[in-house]
Short mmCIF file of C-alpha atoms and ligand atoms in Angstrom, two decimals:
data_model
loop_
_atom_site.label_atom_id
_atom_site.label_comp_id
_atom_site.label_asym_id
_atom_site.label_seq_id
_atom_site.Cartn_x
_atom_site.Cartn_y
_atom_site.Cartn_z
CA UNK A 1 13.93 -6.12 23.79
CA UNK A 2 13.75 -2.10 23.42
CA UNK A 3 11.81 0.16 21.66
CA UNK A 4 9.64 -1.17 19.42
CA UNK A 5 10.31 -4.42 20.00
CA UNK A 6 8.44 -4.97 22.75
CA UNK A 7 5.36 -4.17 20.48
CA UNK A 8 6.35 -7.78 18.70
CA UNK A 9 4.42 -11.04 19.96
CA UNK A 10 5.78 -12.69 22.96
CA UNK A 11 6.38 -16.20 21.48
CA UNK A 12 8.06 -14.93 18.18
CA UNK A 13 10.94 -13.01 19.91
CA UNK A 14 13.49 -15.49 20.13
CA UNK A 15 12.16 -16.74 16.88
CA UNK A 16 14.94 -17.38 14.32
CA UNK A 17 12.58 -18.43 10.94
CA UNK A 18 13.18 -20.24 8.24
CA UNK A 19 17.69 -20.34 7.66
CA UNK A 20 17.40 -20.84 3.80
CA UNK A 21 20.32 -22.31 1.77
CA UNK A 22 20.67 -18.67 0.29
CA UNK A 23 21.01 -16.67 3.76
CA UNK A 24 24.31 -18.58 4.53
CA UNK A 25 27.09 -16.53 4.13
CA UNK A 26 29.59 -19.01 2.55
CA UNK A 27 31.87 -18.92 -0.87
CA UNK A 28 32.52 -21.40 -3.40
CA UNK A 29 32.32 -21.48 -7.01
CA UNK A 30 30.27 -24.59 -7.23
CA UNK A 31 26.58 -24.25 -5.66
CA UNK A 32 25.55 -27.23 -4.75
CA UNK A 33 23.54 -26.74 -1.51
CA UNK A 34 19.89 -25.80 -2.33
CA UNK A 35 19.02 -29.06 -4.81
CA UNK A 36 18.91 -26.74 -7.82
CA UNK A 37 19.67 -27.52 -11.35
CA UNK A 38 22.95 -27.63 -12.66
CA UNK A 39 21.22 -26.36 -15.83
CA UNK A 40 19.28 -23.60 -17.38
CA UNK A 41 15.48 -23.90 -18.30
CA UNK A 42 15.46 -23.04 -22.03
CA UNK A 43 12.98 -20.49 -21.73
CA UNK A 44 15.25 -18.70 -19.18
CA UNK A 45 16.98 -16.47 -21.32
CA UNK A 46 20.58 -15.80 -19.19
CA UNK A 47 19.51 -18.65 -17.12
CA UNK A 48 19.14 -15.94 -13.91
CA UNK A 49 16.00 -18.27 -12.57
CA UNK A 50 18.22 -21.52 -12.47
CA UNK A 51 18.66 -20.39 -8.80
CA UNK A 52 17.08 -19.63 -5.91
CA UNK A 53 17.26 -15.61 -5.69
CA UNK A 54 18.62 -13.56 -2.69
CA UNK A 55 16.08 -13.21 -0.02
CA UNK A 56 15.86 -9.41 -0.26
CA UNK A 57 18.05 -8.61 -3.57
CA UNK A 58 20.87 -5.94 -2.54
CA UNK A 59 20.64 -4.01 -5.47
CA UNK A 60 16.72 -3.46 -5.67
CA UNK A 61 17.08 -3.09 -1.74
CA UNK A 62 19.35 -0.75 -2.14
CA UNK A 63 17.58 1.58 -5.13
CA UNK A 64 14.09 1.43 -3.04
CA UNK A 65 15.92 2.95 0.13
CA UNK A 66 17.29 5.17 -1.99
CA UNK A 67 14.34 6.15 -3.80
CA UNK A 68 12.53 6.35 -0.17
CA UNK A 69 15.27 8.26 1.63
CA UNK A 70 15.97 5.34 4.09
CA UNK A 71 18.71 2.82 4.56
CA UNK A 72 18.78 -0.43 2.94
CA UNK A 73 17.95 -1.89 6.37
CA UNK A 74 15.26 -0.23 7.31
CA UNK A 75 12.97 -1.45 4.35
CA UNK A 76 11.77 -4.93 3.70
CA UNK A 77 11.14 -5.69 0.17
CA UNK A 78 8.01 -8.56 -0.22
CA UNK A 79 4.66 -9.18 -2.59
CA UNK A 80 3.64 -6.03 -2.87
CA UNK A 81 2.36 -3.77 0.28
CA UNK A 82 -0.51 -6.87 0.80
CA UNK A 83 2.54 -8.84 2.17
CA UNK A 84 4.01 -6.30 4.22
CA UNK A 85 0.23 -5.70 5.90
CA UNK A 86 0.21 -9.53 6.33
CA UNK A 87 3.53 -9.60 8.06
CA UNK A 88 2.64 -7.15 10.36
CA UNK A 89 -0.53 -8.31 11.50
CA UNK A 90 1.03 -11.59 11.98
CA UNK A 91 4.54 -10.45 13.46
CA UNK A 92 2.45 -7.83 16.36
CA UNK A 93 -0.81 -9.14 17.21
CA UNK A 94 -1.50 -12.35 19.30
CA UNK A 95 -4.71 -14.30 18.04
CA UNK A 96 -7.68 -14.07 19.86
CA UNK A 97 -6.18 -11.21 22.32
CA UNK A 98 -3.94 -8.22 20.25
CA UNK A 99 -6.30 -5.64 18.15
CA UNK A 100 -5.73 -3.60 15.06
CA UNK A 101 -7.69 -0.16 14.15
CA UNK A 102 -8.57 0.95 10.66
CA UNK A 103 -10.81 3.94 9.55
CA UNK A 104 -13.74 2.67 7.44
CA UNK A 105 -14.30 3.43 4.84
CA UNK A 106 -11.09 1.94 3.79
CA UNK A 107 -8.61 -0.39 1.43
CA UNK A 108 -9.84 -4.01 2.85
CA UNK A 109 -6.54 -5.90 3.16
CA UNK A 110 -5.79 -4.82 7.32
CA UNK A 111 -9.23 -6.25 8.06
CA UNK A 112 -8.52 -9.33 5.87
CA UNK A 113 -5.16 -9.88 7.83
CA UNK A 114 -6.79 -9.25 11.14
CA UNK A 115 -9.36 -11.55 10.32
CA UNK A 116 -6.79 -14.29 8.87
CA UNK A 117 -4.46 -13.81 12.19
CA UNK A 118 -7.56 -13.98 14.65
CA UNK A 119 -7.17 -10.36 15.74
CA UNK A 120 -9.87 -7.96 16.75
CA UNK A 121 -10.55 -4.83 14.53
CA UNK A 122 -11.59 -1.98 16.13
CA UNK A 123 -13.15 0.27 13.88
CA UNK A 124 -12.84 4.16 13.98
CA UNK A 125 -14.90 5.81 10.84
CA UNK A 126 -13.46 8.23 8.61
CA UNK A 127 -15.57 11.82 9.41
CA UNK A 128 -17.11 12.93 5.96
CA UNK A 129 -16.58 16.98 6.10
CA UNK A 130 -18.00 17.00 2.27
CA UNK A 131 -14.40 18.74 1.39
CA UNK A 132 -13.19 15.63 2.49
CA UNK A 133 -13.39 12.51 4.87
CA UNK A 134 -10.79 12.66 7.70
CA UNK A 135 -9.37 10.55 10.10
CA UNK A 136 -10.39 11.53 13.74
CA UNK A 137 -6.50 11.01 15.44
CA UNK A 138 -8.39 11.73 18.91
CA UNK A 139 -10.64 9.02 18.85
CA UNK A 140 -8.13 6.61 17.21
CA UNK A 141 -5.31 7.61 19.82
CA UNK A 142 -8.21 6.74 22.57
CA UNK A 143 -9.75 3.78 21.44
CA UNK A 144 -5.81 2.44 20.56
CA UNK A 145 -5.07 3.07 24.03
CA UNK A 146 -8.22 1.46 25.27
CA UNK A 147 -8.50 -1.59 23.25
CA UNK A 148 -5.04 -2.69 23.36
CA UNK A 149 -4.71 -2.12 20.04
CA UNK A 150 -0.53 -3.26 18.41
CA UNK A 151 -1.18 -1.58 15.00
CA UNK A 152 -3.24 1.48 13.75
CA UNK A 153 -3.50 1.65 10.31
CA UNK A 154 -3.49 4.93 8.45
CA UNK A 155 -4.27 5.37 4.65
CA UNK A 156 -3.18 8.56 3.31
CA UNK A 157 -4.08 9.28 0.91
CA UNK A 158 -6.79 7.25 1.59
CA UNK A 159 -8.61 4.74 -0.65
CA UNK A 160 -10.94 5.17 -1.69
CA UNK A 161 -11.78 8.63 0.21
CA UNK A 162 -9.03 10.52 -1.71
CA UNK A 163 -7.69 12.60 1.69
CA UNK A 164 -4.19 12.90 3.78
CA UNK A 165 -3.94 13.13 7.10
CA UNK A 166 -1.17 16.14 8.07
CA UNK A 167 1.57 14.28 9.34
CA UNK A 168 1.77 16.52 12.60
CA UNK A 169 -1.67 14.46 12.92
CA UNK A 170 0.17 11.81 12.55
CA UNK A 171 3.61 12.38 14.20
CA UNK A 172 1.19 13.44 17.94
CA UNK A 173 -0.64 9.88 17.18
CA UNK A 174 2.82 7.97 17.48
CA UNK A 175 3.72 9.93 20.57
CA UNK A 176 0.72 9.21 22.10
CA UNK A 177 0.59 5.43 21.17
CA UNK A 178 5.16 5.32 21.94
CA UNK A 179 5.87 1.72 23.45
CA UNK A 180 1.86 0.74 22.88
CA UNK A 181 1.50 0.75 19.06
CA UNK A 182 2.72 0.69 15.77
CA UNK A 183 1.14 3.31 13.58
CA UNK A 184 1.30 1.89 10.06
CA UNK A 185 0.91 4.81 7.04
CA UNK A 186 -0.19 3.06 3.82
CA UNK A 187 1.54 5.22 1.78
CA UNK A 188 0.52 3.35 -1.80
CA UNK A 189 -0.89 6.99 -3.42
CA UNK A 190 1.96 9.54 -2.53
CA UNK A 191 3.25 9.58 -5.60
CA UNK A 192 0.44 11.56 -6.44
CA UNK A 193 -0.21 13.85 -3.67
CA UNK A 194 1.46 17.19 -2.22
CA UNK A 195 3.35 16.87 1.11
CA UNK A 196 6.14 15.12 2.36
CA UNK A 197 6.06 11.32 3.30
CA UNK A 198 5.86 10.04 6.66
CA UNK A 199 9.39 8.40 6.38
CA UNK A 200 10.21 12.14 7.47
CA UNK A 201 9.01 11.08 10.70
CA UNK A 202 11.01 7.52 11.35
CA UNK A 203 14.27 9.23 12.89
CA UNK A 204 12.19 10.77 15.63
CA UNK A 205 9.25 8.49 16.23
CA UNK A 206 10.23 4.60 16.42
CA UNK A 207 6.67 3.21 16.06
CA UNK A 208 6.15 5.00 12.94
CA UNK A 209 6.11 2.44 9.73
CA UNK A 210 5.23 3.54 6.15
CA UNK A 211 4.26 1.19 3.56
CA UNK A 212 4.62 2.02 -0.59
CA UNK A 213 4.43 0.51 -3.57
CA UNK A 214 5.56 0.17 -7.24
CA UNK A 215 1.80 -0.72 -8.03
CA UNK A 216 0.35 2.48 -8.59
CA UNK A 217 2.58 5.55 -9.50
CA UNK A 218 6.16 2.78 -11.16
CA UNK A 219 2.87 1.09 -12.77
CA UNK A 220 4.25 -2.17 -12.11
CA UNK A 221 1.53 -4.03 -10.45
CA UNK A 222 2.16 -7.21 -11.55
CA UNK A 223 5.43 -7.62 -10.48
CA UNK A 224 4.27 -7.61 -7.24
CA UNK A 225 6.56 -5.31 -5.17
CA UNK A 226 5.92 -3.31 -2.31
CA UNK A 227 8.01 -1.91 1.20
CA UNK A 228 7.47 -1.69 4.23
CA UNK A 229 9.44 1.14 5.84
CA UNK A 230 11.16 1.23 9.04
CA UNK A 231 12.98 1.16 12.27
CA UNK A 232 16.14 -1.72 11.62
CA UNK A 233 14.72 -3.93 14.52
CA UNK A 234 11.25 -3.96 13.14
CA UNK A 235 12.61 -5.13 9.15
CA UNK A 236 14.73 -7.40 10.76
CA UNK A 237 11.83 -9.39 12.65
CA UNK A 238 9.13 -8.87 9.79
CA UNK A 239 11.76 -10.36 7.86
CA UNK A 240 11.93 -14.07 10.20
CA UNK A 241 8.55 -14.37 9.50
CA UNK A 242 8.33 -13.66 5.72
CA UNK A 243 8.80 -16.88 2.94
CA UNK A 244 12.21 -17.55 2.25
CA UNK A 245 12.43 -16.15 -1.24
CA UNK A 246 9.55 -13.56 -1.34
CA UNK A 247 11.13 -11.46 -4.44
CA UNK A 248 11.42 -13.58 -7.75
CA UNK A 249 14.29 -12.73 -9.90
CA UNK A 250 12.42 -11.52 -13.06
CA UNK A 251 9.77 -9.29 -10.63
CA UNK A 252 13.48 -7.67 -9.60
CA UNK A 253 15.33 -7.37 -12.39
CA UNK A 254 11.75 -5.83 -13.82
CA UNK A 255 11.59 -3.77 -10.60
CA UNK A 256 15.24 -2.88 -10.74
CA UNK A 257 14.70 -1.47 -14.20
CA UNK A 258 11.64 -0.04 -13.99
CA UNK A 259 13.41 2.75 -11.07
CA UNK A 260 15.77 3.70 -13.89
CA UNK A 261 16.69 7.34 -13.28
CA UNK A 262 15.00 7.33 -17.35
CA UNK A 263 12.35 5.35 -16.04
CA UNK A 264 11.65 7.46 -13.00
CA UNK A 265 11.62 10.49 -14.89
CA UNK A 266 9.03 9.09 -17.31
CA UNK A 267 7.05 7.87 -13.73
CA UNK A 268 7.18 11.80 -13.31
CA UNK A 269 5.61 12.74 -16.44
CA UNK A 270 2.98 10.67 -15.70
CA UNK A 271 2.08 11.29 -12.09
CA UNK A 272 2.04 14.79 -13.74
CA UNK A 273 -0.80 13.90 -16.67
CA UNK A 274 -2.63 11.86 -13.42
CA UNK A 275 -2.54 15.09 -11.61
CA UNK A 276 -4.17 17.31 -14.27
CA UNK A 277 -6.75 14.87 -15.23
CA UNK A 278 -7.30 14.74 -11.55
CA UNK A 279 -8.38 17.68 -11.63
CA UNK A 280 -10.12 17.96 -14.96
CA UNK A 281 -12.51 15.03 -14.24
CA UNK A 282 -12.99 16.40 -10.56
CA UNK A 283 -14.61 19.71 -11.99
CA UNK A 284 -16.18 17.80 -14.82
CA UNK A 285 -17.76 15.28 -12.83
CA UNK A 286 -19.42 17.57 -10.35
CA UNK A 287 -21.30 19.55 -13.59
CA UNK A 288 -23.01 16.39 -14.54
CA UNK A 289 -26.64 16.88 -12.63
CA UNK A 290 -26.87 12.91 -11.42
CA UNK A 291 -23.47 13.74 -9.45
CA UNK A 292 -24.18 14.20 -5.70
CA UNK A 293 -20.59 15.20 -5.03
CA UNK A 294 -17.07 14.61 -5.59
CA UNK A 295 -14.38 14.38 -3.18
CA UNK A 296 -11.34 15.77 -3.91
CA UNK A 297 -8.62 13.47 -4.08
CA UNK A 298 -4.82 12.56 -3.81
CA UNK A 299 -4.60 9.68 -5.10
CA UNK A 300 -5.04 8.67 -8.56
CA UNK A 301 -8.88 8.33 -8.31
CA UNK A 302 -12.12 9.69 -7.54
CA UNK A 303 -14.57 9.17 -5.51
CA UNK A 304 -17.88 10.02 -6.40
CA UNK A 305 -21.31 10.38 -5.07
CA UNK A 306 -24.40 9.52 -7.74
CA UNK A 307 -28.25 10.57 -7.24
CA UNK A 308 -28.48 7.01 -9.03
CA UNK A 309 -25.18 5.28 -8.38
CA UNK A 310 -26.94 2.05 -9.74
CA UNK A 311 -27.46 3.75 -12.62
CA UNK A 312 -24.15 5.42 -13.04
CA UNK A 313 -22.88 1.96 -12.80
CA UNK A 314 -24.13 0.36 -15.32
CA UNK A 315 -24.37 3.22 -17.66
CA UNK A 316 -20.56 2.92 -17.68
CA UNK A 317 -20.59 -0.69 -18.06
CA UNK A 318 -22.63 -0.74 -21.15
CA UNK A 319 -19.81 1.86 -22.32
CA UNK A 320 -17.29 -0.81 -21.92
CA UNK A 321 -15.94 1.40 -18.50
CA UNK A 322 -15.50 -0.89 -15.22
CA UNK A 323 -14.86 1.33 -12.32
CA UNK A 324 -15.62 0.01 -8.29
CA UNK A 325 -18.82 0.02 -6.75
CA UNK A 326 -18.46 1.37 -3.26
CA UNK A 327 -22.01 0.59 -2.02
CA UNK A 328 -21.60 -2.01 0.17
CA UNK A 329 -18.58 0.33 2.25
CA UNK A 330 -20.15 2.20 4.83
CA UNK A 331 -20.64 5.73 4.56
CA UNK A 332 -20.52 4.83 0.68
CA UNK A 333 -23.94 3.48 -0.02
CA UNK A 334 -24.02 5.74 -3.46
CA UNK A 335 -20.75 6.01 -4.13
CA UNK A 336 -18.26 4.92 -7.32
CA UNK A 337 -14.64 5.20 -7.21
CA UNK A 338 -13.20 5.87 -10.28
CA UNK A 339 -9.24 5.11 -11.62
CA UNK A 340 -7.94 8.44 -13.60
CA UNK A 341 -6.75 7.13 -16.89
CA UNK A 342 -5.65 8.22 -19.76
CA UNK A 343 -7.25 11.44 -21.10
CA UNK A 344 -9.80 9.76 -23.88
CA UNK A 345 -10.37 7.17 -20.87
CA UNK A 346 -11.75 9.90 -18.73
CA UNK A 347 -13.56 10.95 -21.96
CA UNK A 348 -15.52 7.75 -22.00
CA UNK A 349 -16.13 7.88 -18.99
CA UNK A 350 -17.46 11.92 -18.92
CA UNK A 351 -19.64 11.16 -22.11
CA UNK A 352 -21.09 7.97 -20.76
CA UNK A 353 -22.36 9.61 -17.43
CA UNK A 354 -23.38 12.62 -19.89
CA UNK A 355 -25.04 10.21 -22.08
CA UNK A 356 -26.94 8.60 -19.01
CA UNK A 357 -28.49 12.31 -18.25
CA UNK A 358 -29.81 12.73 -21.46
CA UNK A 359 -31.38 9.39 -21.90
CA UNK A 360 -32.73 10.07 -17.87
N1 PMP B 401 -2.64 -0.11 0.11
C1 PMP B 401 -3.62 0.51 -0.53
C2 PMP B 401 -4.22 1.72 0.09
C3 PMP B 401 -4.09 0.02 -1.75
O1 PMP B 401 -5.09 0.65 -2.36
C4 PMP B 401 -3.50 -1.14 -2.30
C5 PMP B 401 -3.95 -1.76 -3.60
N2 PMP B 401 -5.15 -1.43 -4.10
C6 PMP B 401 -2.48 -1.75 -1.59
C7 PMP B 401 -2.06 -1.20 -0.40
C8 PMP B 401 -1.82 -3.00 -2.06
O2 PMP B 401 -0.96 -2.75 -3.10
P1 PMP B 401 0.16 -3.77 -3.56
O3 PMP B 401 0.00 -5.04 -2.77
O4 PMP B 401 -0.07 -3.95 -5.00
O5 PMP B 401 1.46 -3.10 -3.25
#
């Protein structure tokens, strides 16, 4: 196998999957090959969930790499970007010998997989400059090299730190790492930052993957869709290992209209309102005295260091506002990330932190 293939476990490249009654390419105008009913459930309105769906549905396939500037076949569509780190972990690394690196402190799921999959994490911390943490590409591109490691995973922007990494950063990692590694870029925030996506970078550099999301920006989280992005050879082996029918018809047909060229527009306008409150709450924040600091962000959040974090926390509570204790991340032991919502969210949340200094 060439190119990035050779990154892909041993004992799983020969491996054909699961040949579901769906991914054989037959006609006929009576289905009876996948012990379905002949009838509709009466809560199923057009009777589209009678059946099985398509493993990756063309048309949603087809709008994503659209929307993402790719080819339908160099995207796998699965359970949000959760599966597509799942796949990954289990498609590259061998348990108990292959290693994946992350930058604490970081979005939890690549150590969950690791652990799951029986991989070893090698950790490389973010660097906290106080205008924001960054990834340090030299000691990830060494310890990679040293450790073995199949997959690097980059968050940019980063949750919860807020930062990007420049994808020259980025582009010289993959060189460095060509025919060793698969640098992953967990793209699930670039709806709301400047700068173009790493997808810019898969023509030239074939262990470069990308992985977004209709979670955050589409607001869709519950349909549960997410992509991972990249070379043909790669989709076409994360797909032998994924569930036969990962993409339920109504989480498509939602999906499918929810990237509505009237729907994306609207996804626009409020990316935009994200953005400004952003940057409203950013300054606001850092005038409230209990504030240590706050990072500035790309992503639709901010994270925020307290004098009394504790404090903060529950202050915010008892005015109804749950945000996400970082304590326990490291680096983070005073720390609160907070969603940007709606304007008179970020209201509550401004006077309840305001309300806390008085009362202090
Ligand atoms: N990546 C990052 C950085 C995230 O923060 C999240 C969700 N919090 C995900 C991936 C997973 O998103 P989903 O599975 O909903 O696509």
């Amino acid at each position: 196998m060439s190119g990035v293939g050779s990154l892909v476990r041993p004992d799983l490249r020969g491996f054909a999957g699961y040949k579901s009654a769906r991914s054989e390419s037959v006609r006929g105008d009576v289905w009876l090959n996948a012990n379905e009913s002949a009838w509709a459930n009466p809560a199923d309105g057009e009777g589209r969930s009678r059946r099985y769906p398509e493993p990756q549905p063309p048309a949603l396939r087809a709008r994503l790499a659209q929307l993402y500037g790719v080819v339908p076949e160099q995207l796998l569509v699965g359970r949000g970007s959760d599966e597509a780190i799942d796949l990954l972990v289990r498609a590259l690394c061998v348990p108990g010998q292959d290693a994946i690196v992350v930058t604490p402190p970081v979005f939890g799921m690549y150590v969950v997989c690791a652990r799951l999959q029986g991989a070893r994490i090698v950790e490389i911390p973010l660097v906290d400059h106080e205008a924001g943490f960054a990834a340090d590409l030299d000691a990830i591109r060494d310890a990679a090299l040293a450790q073995g490691a199949k997959l690097v995973f980059l968050c940019s922007p980063s949750n919860p730190a807020g930062s990007v990494i420049p994808l020259e950063g980025v582009a010289a990692l993959a060189r460095a790492l060509d025919g060793r590694a698969l640098v992953v870029v967990d793209e699930a925030y670039a709806e709301f930052a400047d700068g173009a996506s790493a997808t810019t970078l898969l023509d030239t550099h074939a262990n470069v993957a990308v992985l977004r999301t209709l979670s955050k920006a589409h607001a869709l989280a519950a349909a549960r869709i997410g992509v991972v992005i990249g070379g043909a050879e790669l989709i076409a082996v994360l797909q032998r290992c994924q569930a036969p029918y990962p993409v339920p018809t109504p989480c498509a047909d939602l999906a499918l209209e929810g990237l509505s060229d009237a729907a994306i527009a609207q996804t626009r306008e409020r990316v935009a309102v994200v953005r400004r409150e952003r940057e409203r709450l950013l300054y606001a924040l850092a005038r409230i005295p209990g504030v240590r600091h706050v990072y500035p962000s790309q992503g639709n959040y901010l994270l925020a260091r307290f004098s009394d974090a504790e404090g903060a926390f529950r202050a915010l509570l008892a005015a109804g506002v749950v945000v996400r204790d970082q304590r326990a991340a490291p680096q983070l032991g005073d720390a609160l990330r907070i969603t940007i919502g709606s304007p008179e969210q970020n209201d509550r949340v401004l006077s309840a932190l305001n309300m806390q200094e008085v009362a202090a």
